[in-house]
PDB file of C-alpha atoms and ligand atoms in Angstrom:
ATOM      1  CA  MET A  38     107.947 103.971  95.880  1.00  0.00           C
ATOM      2  CA  THR A  39     106.478 100.967  98.033  1.00  0.00           C
ATOM      3  CA  SER A  40     103.634  99.320  96.594  1.00  0.00           C
ATOM      4  CA  LYS A  41     100.348  99.029  99.144  1.00  0.00           C
ATOM      5  CA  LYS A  42      97.296  97.177  99.481  1.00  0.00           C
ATOM      6  CA  ALA A  43      94.663  98.134  97.317  1.00  0.00           C
ATOM      7  CA  THR A  44      93.081 101.011  99.375  1.00  0.00           C
ATOM      8  CA  ALA A  45      90.869 102.926  97.125  1.00  0.00           C
ATOM      9  CA  ILE A  46      87.025 103.103  98.313  1.00  0.00           C
ATOM     10  CA  TYR A  47      84.514 104.274  96.143  1.00  0.00           C
ATOM     11  CA  GLN A  48      81.397 104.145  97.934  1.00  0.00           C
ATOM     12  CA  ASP A  49      79.387 103.242  95.234  1.00  0.00           C
ATOM     13  CA  LEU A  50      80.874  99.862  95.030  1.00  0.00           C
ATOM     14  CA  LYS A  51      78.915  98.611  97.986  1.00  0.00           C
ATOM     15  CA  GLY A  52      76.762  96.184  97.276  1.00  0.00           C
ATOM     16  CA  LYS A  53      77.386  95.781  93.582  1.00  0.00           C
ATOM     17  CA  ARG A  54      77.390  91.868  92.849  1.00  0.00           C
ATOM     18  CA  VAL A  55      80.501  91.036  91.346  1.00  0.00           C
ATOM     19  CA  LEU A  56      81.943  88.079  89.148  1.00  0.00           C
ATOM     20  CA  VAL A  57      85.722  87.919  89.251  1.00  0.00           C
ATOM     21  CA  THR A  58      87.699  85.262  87.426  1.00  0.00           C
ATOM     22  CA  GLY A  59      90.993  83.745  88.454  1.00  0.00           C
ATOM     23  CA  ALA A  60      90.223  84.860  92.110  1.00  0.00           C
ATOM     24  CA  SER A  61      92.590  82.238  93.883  1.00  0.00           C
ATOM     25  CA  SER A  62      95.745  83.769  92.395  1.00  0.00           C
ATOM     26  CA  GLY A  63      97.856  87.045  91.504  1.00  0.00           C
ATOM     27  CA  ILE A  64      95.628  90.160  89.826  1.00  0.00           C
ATOM     28  CA  GLY A  65      92.341  88.208  89.934  1.00  0.00           C
ATOM     29  CA  LEU A  66      92.874  87.320  93.815  1.00  0.00           C
ATOM     30  CA  ALA A  67      94.103  91.418  94.368  1.00  0.00           C
ATOM     31  CA  CYS A  68      90.672  92.607  92.481  1.00  0.00           C
ATOM     32  CA  ALA A  69      88.497  89.744  94.326  1.00  0.00           C
ATOM     33  CA  ARG A  70      89.620  91.388  97.992  1.00  0.00           C
ATOM     34  CA  ALA A  71      89.934  94.701  96.932  1.00  0.00           C
ATOM     35  CA  LEU A  72      86.505  94.622  95.514  1.00  0.00           C
ATOM     36  CA  ALA A  73      85.201  92.654  98.517  1.00  0.00           C
ATOM     37  CA  GLY A  74      86.824  95.280 101.065  1.00  0.00           C
ATOM     38  CA  SER A  75      84.892  98.185  99.116  1.00  0.00           C
ATOM     39  CA  GLY A  76      81.509  96.453 100.120  1.00  0.00           C
ATOM     40  CA  ALA A  77      80.959  94.667  96.770  1.00  0.00           C
ATOM     41  CA  MET A  78      79.406  91.440  96.998  1.00  0.00           C
ATOM     42  CA  VAL A  79      82.066  89.169  95.076  1.00  0.00           C
ATOM     43  CA  ALA A  80      81.301  85.834  93.248  1.00  0.00           C
ATOM     44  CA  ALA A  81      85.421  84.417  92.884  1.00  0.00           C
ATOM     45  CA  GLN A  82      86.053  82.019  90.411  1.00  0.00           C
ATOM     46  CA  TYR A  83      89.089  79.670  90.960  1.00  0.00           C
ATOM     47  CA  LEU A  84      89.884  76.454  89.252  1.00  0.00           C
ATOM     48  CA  ASN A  85      93.154  75.029  91.336  1.00  0.00           C
ATOM     49  CA  GLY A  86      93.608  76.907  93.722  1.00  0.00           C
ATOM     50  CA  LYS A  87      90.754  75.825  96.120  1.00  0.00           C
ATOM     51  CA  SER A  88      92.694  76.941  99.903  1.00  0.00           C
ATOM     52  CA  ALA A  89      93.276  80.512  98.586  1.00  0.00           C
ATOM     53  CA  ALA A  90      89.786  80.604  97.584  1.00  0.00           C
ATOM     54  CA  GLU A  91      88.735  79.697 100.641  1.00  0.00           C
ATOM     55  CA  LYS A  92      91.205  81.922 102.833  1.00  0.00           C
ATOM     56  CA  ALA A  93      89.811  84.562 100.925  1.00  0.00           C
ATOM     57  CA  GLU A  94      86.270  83.349 101.589  1.00  0.00           C
ATOM     58  CA  LYS A  95      86.753  83.499 105.667  1.00  0.00           C
ATOM     59  CA  GLU A  96      87.993  87.253 105.250  1.00  0.00           C
ATOM     60  CA  PHE A  97      85.385  88.274 104.111  1.00  0.00           C
ATOM     61  CA  PRO A  98      82.247  85.890 105.311  1.00  0.00           C
ATOM     62  CA  GLY A  99      78.941  86.410 103.162  1.00  0.00           C
ATOM     63  CA  ARG A 100      80.306  88.573 101.396  1.00  0.00           C
ATOM     64  CA  LEU A 101      82.951  86.695  98.803  1.00  0.00           C
ATOM     65  CA  LEU A 102      81.800  83.252  97.453  1.00  0.00           C
ATOM     66  CA  LYS A 103      83.939  80.821  95.940  1.00  0.00           C
ATOM     67  CA  VAL A 104      82.761  78.700  92.744  1.00  0.00           C
ATOM     68  CA  ARG A 105      84.682  76.243  90.924  1.00  0.00           C
ATOM     69  CA  ALA A 106      84.917  76.545  86.661  1.00  0.00           C
ATOM     70  CA  ASP A 107      87.453  75.725  83.986  1.00  0.00           C
ATOM     71  CA  LEU A 108      86.973  78.901  81.809  1.00  0.00           C
ATOM     72  CA  SER A 109      89.016  77.535  78.806  1.00  0.00           C
ATOM     73  CA  GLU A 110      85.424  75.542  78.101  1.00  0.00           C
ATOM     74  CA  GLU A 111      82.484  77.538  76.738  1.00  0.00           C
ATOM     75  CA  LYS A 112      79.957  75.012  79.311  1.00  0.00           C
ATOM     76  CA  GLY A 113      82.609  76.184  82.383  1.00  0.00           C
ATOM     77  CA  CYS A 114      81.854  79.994  81.310  1.00  0.00           C
ATOM     78  CA  VAL A 115      78.019  79.033  81.171  1.00  0.00           C
ATOM     79  CA  LYS A 116      78.447  77.068  84.616  1.00  0.00           C
ATOM     80  CA  VAL A 117      80.585  80.384  86.188  1.00  0.00           C
ATOM     81  CA  VAL A 118      77.582  83.309  85.270  1.00  0.00           C
ATOM     82  CA  GLY A 119      74.839  81.043  86.338  1.00  0.00           C
ATOM     83  CA  GLU A 120      76.259  80.289  89.620  1.00  0.00           C
ATOM     84  CA  SER A 121      77.341  83.623  90.302  1.00  0.00           C
ATOM     85  CA  ILE A 122      73.757  85.057  89.550  1.00  0.00           C
ATOM     86  CA  LYS A 123      72.266  82.212  91.659  1.00  0.00           C
ATOM     87  CA  ALA A 124      74.933  83.207  94.725  1.00  0.00           C
ATOM     88  CA  LEU A 125      74.286  87.048  94.535  1.00  0.00           C
ATOM     89  CA  GLY A 126      70.752  87.505  93.373  1.00  0.00           C
ATOM     90  CA  GLY A 127      72.268  89.223  90.210  1.00  0.00           C
ATOM     91  CA  LEU A 128      75.227  90.462  88.158  1.00  0.00           C
ATOM     92  CA  ASP A 129      76.117  94.094  87.987  1.00  0.00           C
ATOM     93  CA  LEU A 130      80.209  93.448  87.608  1.00  0.00           C
ATOM     94  CA  LEU A 131      82.360  91.541  85.055  1.00  0.00           C
ATOM     95  CA  VAL A 132      86.176  91.267  86.160  1.00  0.00           C
ATOM     96  CA  HIS A 133      87.901  88.734  84.102  1.00  0.00           C
ATOM     97  CA  SER A 134      91.492  88.166  85.143  1.00  0.00           C
ATOM     98  CA  ALA A 135      91.591  84.138  84.321  1.00  0.00           C
ATOM     99  CA  GLY A 136      94.515  83.669  82.485  1.00  0.00           C
ATOM    100  CA  ILE A 137      97.474  81.707  80.917  1.00  0.00           C
ATOM    101  CA  TRP A 138     101.137  82.876  79.259  1.00  0.00           C
ATOM    102  CA  THR A 139     103.183  79.906  77.964  1.00  0.00           C
ATOM    103  CA  ASP A 140     106.464  80.487  76.000  1.00  0.00           C
ATOM    104  CA  GLY A 141     105.865  79.659  71.897  1.00  0.00           C
ATOM    105  CA  PRO A 142     108.423  80.601  69.829  1.00  0.00           C
ATOM    106  CA  ILE A 143     106.994  80.330  66.229  1.00  0.00           C
ATOM    107  CA  ARG A 144     108.583  77.102  65.026  1.00  0.00           C
ATOM    108  CA  GLU A 145     108.447  75.404  67.930  1.00  0.00           C
ATOM    109  CA  MET A 146     104.196  76.145  68.363  1.00  0.00           C
ATOM    110  CA  THR A 147     101.970  73.156  68.632  1.00  0.00           C
ATOM    111  CA  ARG A 148      98.212  72.932  68.273  1.00  0.00           C
ATOM    112  CA  GLU A 149      97.611  72.313  71.481  1.00  0.00           C
ATOM    113  CA  THR A 150      99.791  75.654  72.710  1.00  0.00           C
ATOM    114  CA  LEU A 151      97.790  78.075  70.412  1.00  0.00           C
ATOM    115  CA  GLU A 152      94.526  76.569  70.752  1.00  0.00           C
ATOM    116  CA  THR A 153      94.749  76.148  74.946  1.00  0.00           C
ATOM    117  CA  THR A 154      95.660  79.636  74.982  1.00  0.00           C
ATOM    118  CA  PHE A 155      93.582  81.113  72.753  1.00  0.00           C
ATOM    119  CA  LYS A 156      90.680  79.432  74.746  1.00  0.00           C
ATOM    120  CA  THR A 157      91.784  80.381  77.784  1.00  0.00           C
ATOM    121  CA  ASN A 158      92.700  83.855  77.574  1.00  0.00           C
ATOM    122  CA  THR A 159      90.231  85.259  74.162  1.00  0.00           C
ATOM    123  CA  PHE A 160      87.149  82.207  73.871  1.00  0.00           C
ATOM    124  CA  SER A 161      86.463  82.661  77.696  1.00  0.00           C
ATOM    125  CA  SER A 162      86.345  86.588  77.309  1.00  0.00           C
ATOM    126  CA  TYR A 163      83.613  86.048  74.471  1.00  0.00           C
ATOM    127  CA  TYR A 164      81.744  83.117  76.372  1.00  0.00           C
ATOM    128  CA  LEU A 165      81.457  85.596  79.701  1.00  0.00           C
ATOM    129  CA  SER A 166      80.945  88.692  77.964  1.00  0.00           C
ATOM    130  CA  ARG A 167      77.873  86.957  76.468  1.00  0.00           C
ATOM    131  CA  GLU A 168      76.209  85.153  79.475  1.00  0.00           C
ATOM    132  CA  ALA A 169      77.116  88.026  81.457  1.00  0.00           C
ATOM    133  CA  SER A 170      75.510  91.042  79.046  1.00  0.00           C
ATOM    134  CA  ARG A 171      72.449  89.218  78.834  1.00  0.00           C
ATOM    135  CA  ARG A 172      72.054  89.612  82.727  1.00  0.00           C
ATOM    136  CA  ILE A 173      73.573  93.080  83.546  1.00  0.00           C
ATOM    137  CA  THR A 174      71.012  95.277  83.516  1.00  0.00           C
ATOM    138  CA  ARG A 175      73.510  98.652  84.506  1.00  0.00           C
ATOM    139  CA  GLY A 176      77.022  98.261  84.830  1.00  0.00           C
ATOM    140  CA  GLY A 177      80.287  97.190  83.335  1.00  0.00           C
ATOM    141  CA  LEU A 178      82.461  94.425  82.118  1.00  0.00           C
ATOM    142  CA  ILE A 179      86.536  94.948  82.276  1.00  0.00           C
ATOM    143  CA  PHE A 180      89.096  92.673  81.590  1.00  0.00           C
ATOM    144  CA  ILE A 181      93.174  92.071  82.273  1.00  0.00           C
ATOM    145  CA  GLY A 182      94.729  92.288  79.053  1.00  0.00           C
ATOM    146  CA  SER A 183      98.343  92.922  78.877  1.00  0.00           C
ATOM    147  CA  THR A 184     100.990  95.035  77.160  1.00  0.00           C
ATOM    148  CA  ALA A 185     102.191  91.784  75.187  1.00  0.00           C
ATOM    149  CA  GLY A 186      98.639  92.458  73.341  1.00  0.00           C
ATOM    150  CA  GLN A 187      99.249  95.972  72.753  1.00  0.00           C
ATOM    151  CA  ARG A 188     103.219  96.281  71.541  1.00  0.00           C
ATOM    152  CA  GLY A 189     103.699  92.011  70.730  1.00  0.00           C
ATOM    153  CA  GLU A 190     105.825  89.863  72.676  1.00  0.00           C
ATOM    154  CA  PRO A 191     108.833  88.077  70.633  1.00  0.00           C
ATOM    155  CA  GLY A 192     108.680  83.936  72.078  1.00  0.00           C
ATOM    156  CA  HIS A 193     105.052  84.980  72.886  1.00  0.00           C
ATOM    157  CA  SER A 194     103.023  86.023  69.802  1.00  0.00           C
ATOM    158  CA  HIS A 195     100.417  83.362  70.943  1.00  0.00           C
ATOM    159  CA  TYR A 196      99.973  85.188  74.162  1.00  0.00           C
ATOM    160  CA  ALA A 197     100.227  88.516  72.635  1.00  0.00           C
ATOM    161  CA  GLY A 198      97.486  87.813  70.089  1.00  0.00           C
ATOM    162  CA  SER A 199      95.293  86.372  72.513  1.00  0.00           C
ATOM    163  CA  LYS A 200      95.327  89.796  74.225  1.00  0.00           C
ATOM    164  CA  GLY A 201      95.777  91.606  71.395  1.00  0.00           C
ATOM    165  CA  ALA A 202      91.767  90.207  70.420  1.00  0.00           C
ATOM    166  CA  LEU A 203      90.544  91.789  73.644  1.00  0.00           C
ATOM    167  CA  GLN A 204      91.680  95.393  72.719  1.00  0.00           C
ATOM    168  CA  SER A 205      89.318  94.924  69.432  1.00  0.00           C
ATOM    169  CA  MET A 206      86.419  92.831  71.656  1.00  0.00           C
ATOM    170  CA  VAL A 207      86.622  96.063  74.164  1.00  0.00           C
ATOM    171  CA  LEU A 208      86.327  98.663  71.199  1.00  0.00           C
ATOM    172  CA  SER A 209      83.519  96.769  69.909  1.00  0.00           C
ATOM    173  CA  LEU A 210      81.657  95.503  72.738  1.00  0.00           C
ATOM    174  CA  ALA A 211      81.744  99.027  74.445  1.00  0.00           C
ATOM    175  CA  GLN A 212      79.864 100.377  71.176  1.00  0.00           C
ATOM    176  CA  GLU A 213      77.517  97.578  70.894  1.00  0.00           C
ATOM    177  CA  LEU A 214      76.744  97.109  74.657  1.00  0.00           C
ATOM    178  CA  ALA A 215      76.400 101.039  75.350  1.00  0.00           C
ATOM    179  CA  PRO A 216      74.729 102.785  77.103  1.00  0.00           C
ATOM    180  CA  SER A 217      73.731 100.540  79.706  1.00  0.00           C
ATOM    181  CA  ILE A 218      76.865  98.012  80.057  1.00  0.00           C
ATOM    182  CA  ARG A 219      80.336 100.019  79.990  1.00  0.00           C
ATOM    183  CA  VAL A 220      83.366  97.678  78.393  1.00  0.00           C
ATOM    184  CA  ASN A 221      86.714  97.962  79.742  1.00  0.00           C
ATOM    185  CA  LEU A 222      90.237  96.440  79.480  1.00  0.00           C
ATOM    186  CA  VAL A 223      93.281  96.988  81.887  1.00  0.00           C
ATOM    187  CA  SER A 224      96.719  96.113  80.406  1.00  0.00           C
ATOM    188  CA  PRO A 225      99.596  95.757  82.850  1.00  0.00           C
ATOM    189  CA  GLY A 226     102.805  95.510  82.637  1.00  0.00           C
ATOM    190  CA  TRP A 227     105.008  92.874  84.329  1.00  0.00           C
ATOM    191  CA  VAL A 228     103.145  91.939  87.650  1.00  0.00           C
ATOM    192  CA  ARG A 229     104.702  90.197  90.896  1.00  0.00           C
ATOM    193  CA  THR A 230     102.189  86.934  90.475  1.00  0.00           C
ATOM    194  CA  PRO A 231     103.120  83.530  90.689  1.00  0.00           C
ATOM    195  CA  MET A 232     102.471  83.521  86.954  1.00  0.00           C
ATOM    196  CA  SER A 233     105.866  86.098  86.656  1.00  0.00           C
ATOM    197  CA  GLU A 234     107.468  84.273  89.613  1.00  0.00           C
ATOM    198  CA  GLU A 235     109.932  82.734  87.500  1.00  0.00           C
ATOM    199  CA  ALA A 236     110.959  85.305  84.710  1.00  0.00           C
ATOM    200  CA  LEU A 237     111.107  87.879  87.351  1.00  0.00           C
ATOM    201  CA  ARG A 238     113.877  85.416  89.231  1.00  0.00           C
ATOM    202  CA  SER A 239     116.407  85.107  86.414  1.00  0.00           C
ATOM    203  CA  ARG A 240     115.903  89.092  84.976  1.00  0.00           C
ATOM    204  CA  GLU A 241     114.105  91.222  87.386  1.00  0.00           C
ATOM    205  CA  LYS A 242     116.977  93.648  87.239  1.00  0.00           C
ATOM    206  CA  SER A 243     116.602  94.279  83.292  1.00  0.00           C
ATOM    207  CA  ILE A 244     113.137  94.270  83.758  1.00  0.00           C
ATOM    208  CA  ILE A 245     112.921  96.688  85.918  1.00  0.00           C
ATOM    209  CA  SER A 246     116.225  98.709  84.072  1.00  0.00           C
ATOM    210  CA  ALA A 247     113.408  98.943  81.129  1.00  0.00           C
ATOM    211  CA  VAL A 248     110.675 100.888  83.658  1.00  0.00           C
ATOM    212  CA  PRO A 249     110.275 104.331  83.613  1.00  0.00           C
ATOM    213  CA  LEU A 250     108.949 103.544  87.553  1.00  0.00           C
ATOM    214  CA  LYS A 251     111.888 101.294  88.693  1.00  0.00           C
ATOM    215  CA  ARG A 252     109.250  98.837  89.780  1.00  0.00           C
ATOM    216  CA  VAL A 253     107.587  95.613  89.021  1.00  0.00           C
ATOM    217  CA  ALA A 254     103.977  96.352  89.899  1.00  0.00           C
ATOM    218  CA  GLU A 255     102.244  94.415  92.576  1.00  0.00           C
ATOM    219  CA  ALA A 256      98.457  92.757  91.787  1.00  0.00           C
ATOM    220  CA  ASP A 257      97.210  95.438  93.797  1.00  0.00           C
ATOM    221  CA  ASP A 258      98.379  98.094  91.568  1.00  0.00           C
ATOM    222  CA  VAL A 259      96.633  96.758  88.606  1.00  0.00           C
ATOM    223  CA  ALA A 260      93.429  95.940  91.075  1.00  0.00           C
ATOM    224  CA  GLU A 261      93.729  99.669  91.894  1.00  0.00           C
ATOM    225  CA  ALA A 262      92.760 100.536  87.987  1.00  0.00           C
ATOM    226  CA  VAL A 263      90.269  97.939  88.133  1.00  0.00           C
ATOM    227  CA  LEU A 264      88.190  99.479  91.415  1.00  0.00           C
ATOM    228  CA  PHE A 265      88.475 102.383  89.055  1.00  0.00           C
ATOM    229  CA  LEU A 266      86.847 101.225  85.998  1.00  0.00           C
ATOM    230  CA  ALA A 267      84.375  99.376  88.550  1.00  0.00           C
ATOM    231  CA  SER A 268      83.196 102.555  90.547  1.00  0.00           C
ATOM    232  CA  ASN A 269      81.362 105.337  89.278  1.00  0.00           C
ATOM    233  CA  SER A 270      83.820 107.782  89.250  1.00  0.00           C
ATOM    234  CA  SER A 271      84.823 106.216  85.477  1.00  0.00           C
ATOM    235  CA  ARG A 272      80.981 106.651  84.395  1.00  0.00           C
ATOM    236  CA  HIS A 273      81.907 108.303  81.566  1.00  0.00           C
ATOM    237  CA  LEU A 274      84.879 105.726  80.094  1.00  0.00           C
ATOM    238  CA  THR A 275      84.156 103.091  77.912  1.00  0.00           C
ATOM    239  CA  GLY A 276      86.293 101.294  75.251  1.00  0.00           C
ATOM    240  CA  VAL A 277      89.362 102.343  77.038  1.00  0.00           C
ATOM    241  CA  ASP A 278      92.577 100.347  77.465  1.00  0.00           C
ATOM    242  CA  ILE A 279      94.083 101.518  80.748  1.00  0.00           C
ATOM    243  CA  CYS A 280      98.339 100.425  80.110  1.00  0.00           C
ATOM    244  CA  CYS A 281      99.460  99.817  84.345  1.00  0.00           C
ATOM    245  CA  SER A 282     102.954  99.407  83.483  1.00  0.00           C
ATOM    246  CA  GLY A 283     104.997 101.726  85.245  1.00  0.00           C
ATOM    247  CA  GLY A 284     105.389 103.869  81.709  1.00  0.00           C
ATOM    248  CA  ALA A 285     106.896 100.430  80.205  1.00  0.00           C
ATOM    249  CA  LEU A 286     105.320 101.342  76.668  1.00  0.00           C
ATOM    250  CA  LEU A 287     106.214 105.228  76.553  1.00  0.00           C
ATOM    251  CA  PRO A 288     108.311 105.789  73.701  1.00  0.00           C
ATOM    252  CA  MET A 289     111.770 106.170  74.201  1.00  0.00           C
ATOM    253  CA  PRO A 290     114.115 108.647  72.851  1.00  0.00           C
ATOM    254  CA  ARG A 291     116.460 106.776  70.383  1.00  0.00           C
ATOM    255  CA  GLY A 292     119.719 107.905  69.210  1.00  0.00           C
TER     256      GLY A 292
HETATM  257  P1  NAD B 370      98.226  83.893  88.150  1.00  0.00           P
HETATM  258  O1  NAD B 370      98.974  82.445  87.811  1.00  0.00           O
HETATM  259  O2  NAD B 370      98.721  84.159  89.306  1.00  0.00           O
HETATM  260  O3  NAD B 370      96.776  83.916  87.762  1.00  0.00           O
HETATM  261  C1  NAD B 370      96.211  83.205  86.685  1.00  0.00           C
HETATM  262  C2  NAD B 370      94.470  82.613  87.118  1.00  0.00           C
HETATM  263  O4  NAD B 370      93.951  82.552  86.248  1.00  0.00           O
HETATM  264  C3  NAD B 370      94.818  81.560  88.483  1.00  0.00           C
HETATM  265  O5  NAD B 370      94.159  81.678  89.523  1.00  0.00           O
HETATM  266  C4  NAD B 370      94.586  80.107  87.376  1.00  0.00           C
HETATM  267  O6  NAD B 370      93.717  79.609  88.827  1.00  0.00           O
HETATM  268  C5  NAD B 370      93.801  80.943  86.872  1.00  0.00           C
HETATM  269  N1  NAD B 370      93.312  80.270  85.168  1.00  0.00           N
HETATM  270  C6  NAD B 370      94.071  79.840  84.441  1.00  0.00           C
HETATM  271  N2  NAD B 370      93.515  78.791  83.484  1.00  0.00           N
HETATM  272  C7  NAD B 370      92.363  79.309  84.215  1.00  0.00           C
HETATM  273  C8  NAD B 370      90.587  77.909  83.419  1.00  0.00           C
HETATM  274  N3  NAD B 370      91.408  77.081  82.520  1.00  0.00           N
HETATM  275  N4  NAD B 370      89.982  78.264  83.851  1.00  0.00           N
HETATM  276  C9  NAD B 370      89.954  79.199  85.229  1.00  0.00           C
HETATM  277  N5  NAD B 370      90.204  79.344  85.756  1.00  0.00           N
HETATM  278  C10 NAD B 370      91.632  79.985  84.885  1.00  0.00           C
HETATM  279  O7  NAD B 370      98.866  85.339  86.651  1.00  0.00           O
HETATM  280  P2  NAD B 370      98.042  86.495  87.310  1.00  0.00           P
HETATM  281  O8  NAD B 370      99.501  87.234  86.624  1.00  0.00           O
HETATM  282  O9  NAD B 370      97.696  86.827  88.220  1.00  0.00           O
HETATM  283  O10 NAD B 370      97.416  86.835  85.964  1.00  0.00           O
HETATM  284  C11 NAD B 370      96.251  87.516  85.945  1.00  0.00           C
HETATM  285  C12 NAD B 370      96.256  87.716  84.615  1.00  0.00           C
HETATM  286  O11 NAD B 370      96.705  88.934  84.521  1.00  0.00           O
HETATM  287  C13 NAD B 370      96.206  87.040  83.229  1.00  0.00           C
HETATM  288  O12 NAD B 370      95.159  86.800  81.981  1.00  0.00           O
HETATM  289  C14 NAD B 370      97.518  87.623  82.489  1.00  0.00           C
HETATM  290  O13 NAD B 370      97.691  87.293  80.668  1.00  0.00           O
HETATM  291  C15 NAD B 370      97.514  89.016  82.792  1.00  0.00           C
HETATM  292  N6  NAD B 370      98.790  89.687  82.876  1.00  0.00           N
HETATM  293  C16 NAD B 370      99.638  88.899  83.847  1.00  0.00           C
HETATM  294  C17 NAD B 370     100.857  89.645  84.125  1.00  0.00           C
HETATM  295  C18 NAD B 370     102.035  89.416  84.926  1.00  0.00           C
HETATM  296  O14 NAD B 370     103.424  89.896  84.824  1.00  0.00           O
HETATM  297  N7  NAD B 370     101.704  88.762  85.626  1.00  0.00           N
HETATM  298  C19 NAD B 370     101.091  90.860  82.870  1.00  0.00           C
HETATM  299  C20 NAD B 370     100.544  91.301  82.095  1.00  0.00           C
HETATM  300  C21 NAD B 370      99.036  90.333  82.094  1.00  0.00           C
END
């Protein structure tokens, strides 16, 4: 099976005003392009990847607008929602993909590693939810979790915890913000992006051998799930966690 650019076209996404975070790279960039390609108006948050954000802006003139913010701080989250609303004239959807993944064996865990991970991956999700839900009258919040949050990850307990927290946050907010705002999560397994580049370089073969669908996901595979959750085709789904992992978490027969 070969991977393709995200192709699903949901007519109702036309004109939807969406903030996509982490939109200069990997999954966030794929989501921003797929949404803009579906006719949505996208505010594309970036931090360091200005040239990638500019390139996407040129690809979708007037439909994809870059916004710079550091989401590891509350003020960056407040700023990005405010500036997106200004640029788009309102907000219907949030897709929060920005995140970090670092090594962190527990015996060597520093306060900085722990705090930076939770600030970037978890606290940002709360601040963005607060800011976005105050302004969205009818729409959705979509978060990018990880299989690490679903099944744990040795050497990365801080990352797994930062993503595991998103599961219970999503379950809570899905109830709290219903019926006007649907809140969902997509939890990818291995995805070919700059984040996983080094790990894939050294152990792609063994990673693939543990995936029933026998491939590493491309960012567009994840964007496809996000498009579905953003669209009205998922109108009766809230509080769900779509595991986009090629079956990697399926229980295997042992012995
Ligand atoms: P990536 O490194 O390509 O993209 C991460 C993005 O987050 C970048 O655009 C980066 O600028 C942004 N970012 C990082 N820190 C930020 C900050 N303080 N403020 C604002 N933006 C910041 O990685 P990716 O694979 O596209 O990751 C996207 C999401 O998917 C992450 O939340 C990640 O945890 C999750 N994920 C990735 C994989 C994988 O194998 N690649 C697997 C599971 C989950």
